[in-house]
Coordinates of C-alpha atoms in Angstrom, one line a residue:
Chain A
E1 CA -0.8 -9.6 7.8
A2 CA -3.5 -7.1 8.7
G3 CA -6.5 -7.2 6.4
V4 CA -8.7 -4.5 5.1
A5 CA -10.2 -2.5 8.0
Q6 CA -13.6 -0.9 7.7
S7 CA -15.7 1.1 10.1
P8 CA -18.4 1.3 11.3
R9 CA -19.7 -2.3 10.9
Y10 CA -23.3 -1.1 11.2
K11 CA -25.1 2.2 10.7
I12 CA -28.7 3.2 10.9
I13 CA -29.7 6.6 9.8
E14 CA -32.8 8.4 8.7
K15 CA -33.3 9.4 5.1
R16 CA -31.9 12.8 4.2
Q17 CA -29.2 12.4 6.8
S18 CA -25.5 12.2 6.0
V19 CA -23.2 9.2 6.7
A20 CA -19.5 8.5 6.2
F21 CA -17.6 5.2 6.0
W22 CA -13.9 4.6 6.5
C23 CA -11.6 2.1 5.0
N24 CA -7.9 1.3 5.6
P25 CA -6.5 -1.0 2.9
I26 CA -3.8 -3.6 3.3
S27 CA -0.4 -1.8 3.5
G28 CA 1.2 -1.3 0.2
H29 CA -2.0 -1.9 -1.9
A30 CA -2.2 0.9 -4.4
T31 CA -5.6 0.0 -5.7
L32 CA -8.7 0.6 -3.5
Y33 CA -12.3 0.0 -4.4
W34 CA -15.6 0.8 -2.9
Y35 CA -18.5 -1.5 -3.8
Q36 CA -22.2 -1.3 -2.9
Q37 CA -23.9 -4.7 -2.4
I38 CA -27.7 -4.7 -2.2
L39 CA -29.2 -7.8 -0.6
G40 CA -29.4 -10.6 -3.2
Q41 CA -27.2 -8.9 -5.7
G42 CA -23.5 -9.0 -6.5
P43 CA -21.2 -6.1 -5.5
K44 CA -21.5 -3.1 -7.7
L45 CA -18.4 -1.0 -8.2
L46 CA -18.8 2.6 -7.0
I47 CA -15.3 4.0 -7.3
Q48 CA -11.8 2.8 -7.9
F49 CA -8.6 4.6 -6.7
Q50 CA -5.1 4.1 -7.8
N51 CA -3.0 5.6 -5.0
N52 CA -4.8 9.0 -4.5
G53 CA -6.2 9.3 -8.0
V54 CA -9.6 8.2 -9.2
V55 CA -9.5 5.6 -12.0
D56 CA -13.2 4.9 -12.4
D57 CA -16.2 6.6 -10.8
S58 CA -18.6 6.1 -13.6
Q59 CA -21.2 4.3 -11.4
L60 CA -20.9 6.7 -8.4
P61 CA -24.1 8.7 -8.0
K62 CA -22.2 12.0 -7.7
D63 CA -25.2 14.1 -6.7
R64 CA -25.1 12.4 -3.3
F65 CA -22.0 10.2 -3.1
S66 CA -18.4 11.3 -2.7
A67 CA -15.2 9.5 -1.9
E68 CA -11.6 10.5 -1.3
R69 CA -8.3 9.0 -0.7
L70 CA -6.2 12.1 -0.1
K71 CA -2.9 10.5 1.0
G72 CA -3.2 7.4 -1.1
V73 CA -3.8 5.2 1.9
D74 CA -7.1 5.2 3.8
S75 CA -10.3 6.3 2.2
T76 CA -13.7 7.7 3.1
L77 CA -17.0 7.3 1.3
K78 CA -19.8 9.8 2.1
I79 CA -23.5 9.8 1.3
Q80 CA -25.3 13.2 1.6
P81 CA -28.3 13.1 1.7
A82 CA -29.1 9.4 2.1
K83 CA -32.1 7.8 0.4
L84 CA -34.0 4.6 1.4
E85 CA -32.5 2.8 -1.7
D86 CA -29.0 3.4 -0.3
S87 CA -29.6 0.7 2.2
A88 CA -26.9 -1.9 1.4
V89 CA -23.6 -3.2 2.5
Y90 CA -20.7 -1.0 1.5
L91 CA -17.5 -3.1 0.9
C92 CA -14.0 -1.8 0.6
A93 CA -11.4 -3.9 -1.2
S94 CA -7.7 -3.4 -2.0
R95 CA -5.2 -5.2 -4.2
L96 CA -1.9 -5.1 -5.9
Q97 CA -2.1 -4.7 -9.6
N98 CA -3.9 -7.6 -11.3
T99 CA -3.8 -9.9 -8.2
E100 CA -6.7 -11.0 -6.1
A101 CA -8.6 -8.3 -4.2
F102 CA -9.1 -8.5 -0.4
F103 CA -12.3 -7.3 1.2
G104 CA -13.1 -5.7 4.5
Q105 CA -16.0 -6.9 6.5
G106 CA -18.2 -4.1 5.1
T107 CA -20.5 -1.5 6.6
R108 CA -24.1 -2.5 6.7
L109 CA -26.2 0.7 6.2
T110 CA -29.9 0.9 6.9
V111 CA -31.7 4.0 5.9
V112 CA -35.1 4.4 7.5
Chain Y
R1 CA -25.7 -6.2 -21.8
K2 CA -24.2 -6.6 -18.3
E3 CA -20.4 -6.7 -18.2
V4 CA -20.3 -9.9 -16.2
E5 CA -23.3 -12.3 -16.4
Q6 CA -24.0 -15.3 -14.2
D7 CA -26.9 -17.7 -13.8
P8 CA -28.3 -16.6 -10.4
G9 CA -29.6 -20.0 -9.6
P10 CA -30.4 -21.1 -7.0
F11 CA -28.8 -24.4 -7.4
N12 CA -30.0 -27.0 -4.9
V13 CA -28.0 -30.2 -5.1
P14 CA -27.6 -33.3 -2.9
E15 CA -24.3 -34.0 -1.1
G16 CA -21.9 -35.7 -3.5
A17 CA -23.3 -34.1 -6.6
T18 CA -21.2 -32.4 -9.3
V19 CA -22.3 -28.8 -10.1
A20 CA -21.1 -26.3 -12.7
F21 CA -21.4 -22.6 -12.8
N22 CA -20.9 -20.5 -15.9
C23 CA -20.0 -16.8 -16.3
T24 CA -19.7 -14.7 -19.5
Y25 CA -18.0 -11.3 -19.8
S26 CA -18.2 -8.6 -22.3
N27 CA -14.8 -6.8 -22.1
S28 CA -12.4 -8.5 -24.4
A29 CA -9.6 -6.6 -22.8
S30 CA -10.1 -8.3 -19.5
Q31 CA -6.9 -9.6 -18.1
S32 CA -7.5 -11.8 -15.1
F33 CA -10.3 -13.8 -13.7
F34 CA -11.3 -15.1 -10.3
W35 CA -14.0 -17.0 -8.5
Y36 CA -15.0 -15.7 -5.1
R37 CA -17.1 -17.3 -2.5
Q38 CA -19.5 -15.3 -0.3
D39 CA -21.2 -16.7 2.7
C40 CA -24.4 -15.1 4.1
R41 CA -23.7 -11.7 5.6
K42 CA -19.9 -12.1 5.1
E43 CA -17.5 -10.4 2.7
P44 CA -16.4 -12.1 -0.6
K45 CA -13.3 -14.2 -0.3
L46 CA -11.1 -15.6 -3.0
L47 CA -11.9 -19.2 -3.9
M48 CA -9.5 -19.5 -6.9
S49 CA -7.9 -17.7 -9.7
V50 CA -8.8 -18.8 -13.3
Y51 CA -6.0 -19.5 -15.7
S52 CA -6.2 -19.9 -19.5
S53 CA -4.9 -23.5 -19.2
G54 CA -7.5 -24.4 -16.7
N55 CA -6.7 -25.1 -13.1
E56 CA -7.8 -27.4 -10.3
D57 CA -7.8 -27.1 -6.5
G58 CA -9.0 -30.2 -4.9
R59 CA -12.7 -30.7 -5.8
F60 CA -12.8 -27.3 -7.6
T61 CA -11.9 -26.9 -11.3
A62 CA -11.9 -23.5 -13.1
Q63 CA -11.8 -23.0 -16.9
L64 CA -11.4 -19.9 -19.0
N65 CA -12.2 -19.6 -22.7
R66 CA -11.0 -16.3 -23.9
A67 CA -12.4 -16.7 -27.4
S68 CA -15.9 -17.2 -26.1
Q69 CA -15.3 -14.8 -23.1
Y70 CA -16.6 -17.5 -20.8
I71 CA -15.5 -18.8 -17.4
S72 CA -16.7 -21.8 -15.5
L73 CA -16.4 -23.4 -12.1
L74 CA -16.9 -27.1 -11.5
I75 CA -17.4 -28.5 -8.0
R76 CA -17.2 -32.2 -7.6
D77 CA -18.4 -34.3 -4.6
S78 CA -20.3 -31.4 -3.1
K79 CA -20.2 -30.9 0.6
L80 CA -22.7 -29.2 2.9
S81 CA -20.0 -26.6 3.6
D82 CA -20.0 -25.6 -0.1
S83 CA -23.3 -23.9 0.3
A84 CA -22.6 -20.2 -0.5
T85 CA -22.9 -17.7 -3.3
Y86 CA -20.2 -18.0 -5.9
L87 CA -19.1 -14.7 -7.6
C88 CA -17.4 -14.5 -11.0
V89 CA -14.9 -11.6 -11.1
V90 CA -13.3 -10.1 -14.1
N91 CA -10.3 -7.7 -14.0
S92 CA -9.1 -5.3 -16.5
M93 CA -6.4 -2.6 -16.2
R94 CA -9.3 -0.2 -15.5
D95 CA -11.5 -2.0 -13.0
M96 CA -12.7 -5.1 -11.3
R97 CA -16.3 -6.2 -12.1
F98 CA -18.4 -8.8 -10.3
G99 CA -21.2 -11.0 -11.6
A100 CA -24.4 -11.1 -9.6
G101 CA -23.5 -14.4 -8.0
T102 CA -24.8 -17.9 -8.2
R103 CA -26.4 -19.3 -5.0
L104 CA -25.6 -22.9 -4.2
T105 CA -27.3 -24.9 -1.5
V106 CA -26.0 -28.4 -0.8
K107 CA -28.5 -30.6 1.0
P108 CA -28.0 -33.8 3.0

């Protein structure tokens, strides 16, 4: 079974630039999450989708972060403009309801 | 108060030791619970689910106390390969929240 796919694996940008990350969840998984993981910390939920609808985006910094899952399958997360403190690993995960979540390998973002 | 709290450690133990990690959660409506393992620079991966009756998988035992909103993970006979960060995960209908993780280093 194919896992959660994320791209790119690594990205280095200058502050104030824009960046986008892509995630393709496991086929059939209705629930999709984006997490931000800063070095030495646990993953912090940014946004949760159920199919193409947003369930929880309470911790998404909406002035600069946006995410969409238009067809209820793959998803993109965008940062515009980026700040130094956005340097982190961005993890995408998917699951069936109330079962374990599967993670992609993440995108490591460095903002300089 | 954080929604999911863990002792960050680090825990440094010798091979063969028994080590226990604790986790508390604040949302009484939480429905399912997991322990994930995360190796350095890797994504989190499921270690085991946590059931109300307690469950065991080899050297690993997980316990859940819903009344106290508390989850635990016990590792017996620690191996060098158990060195990792262990993340407590709490699911509700609404979301899935992680603790900050407890770092374990098993030394020869």
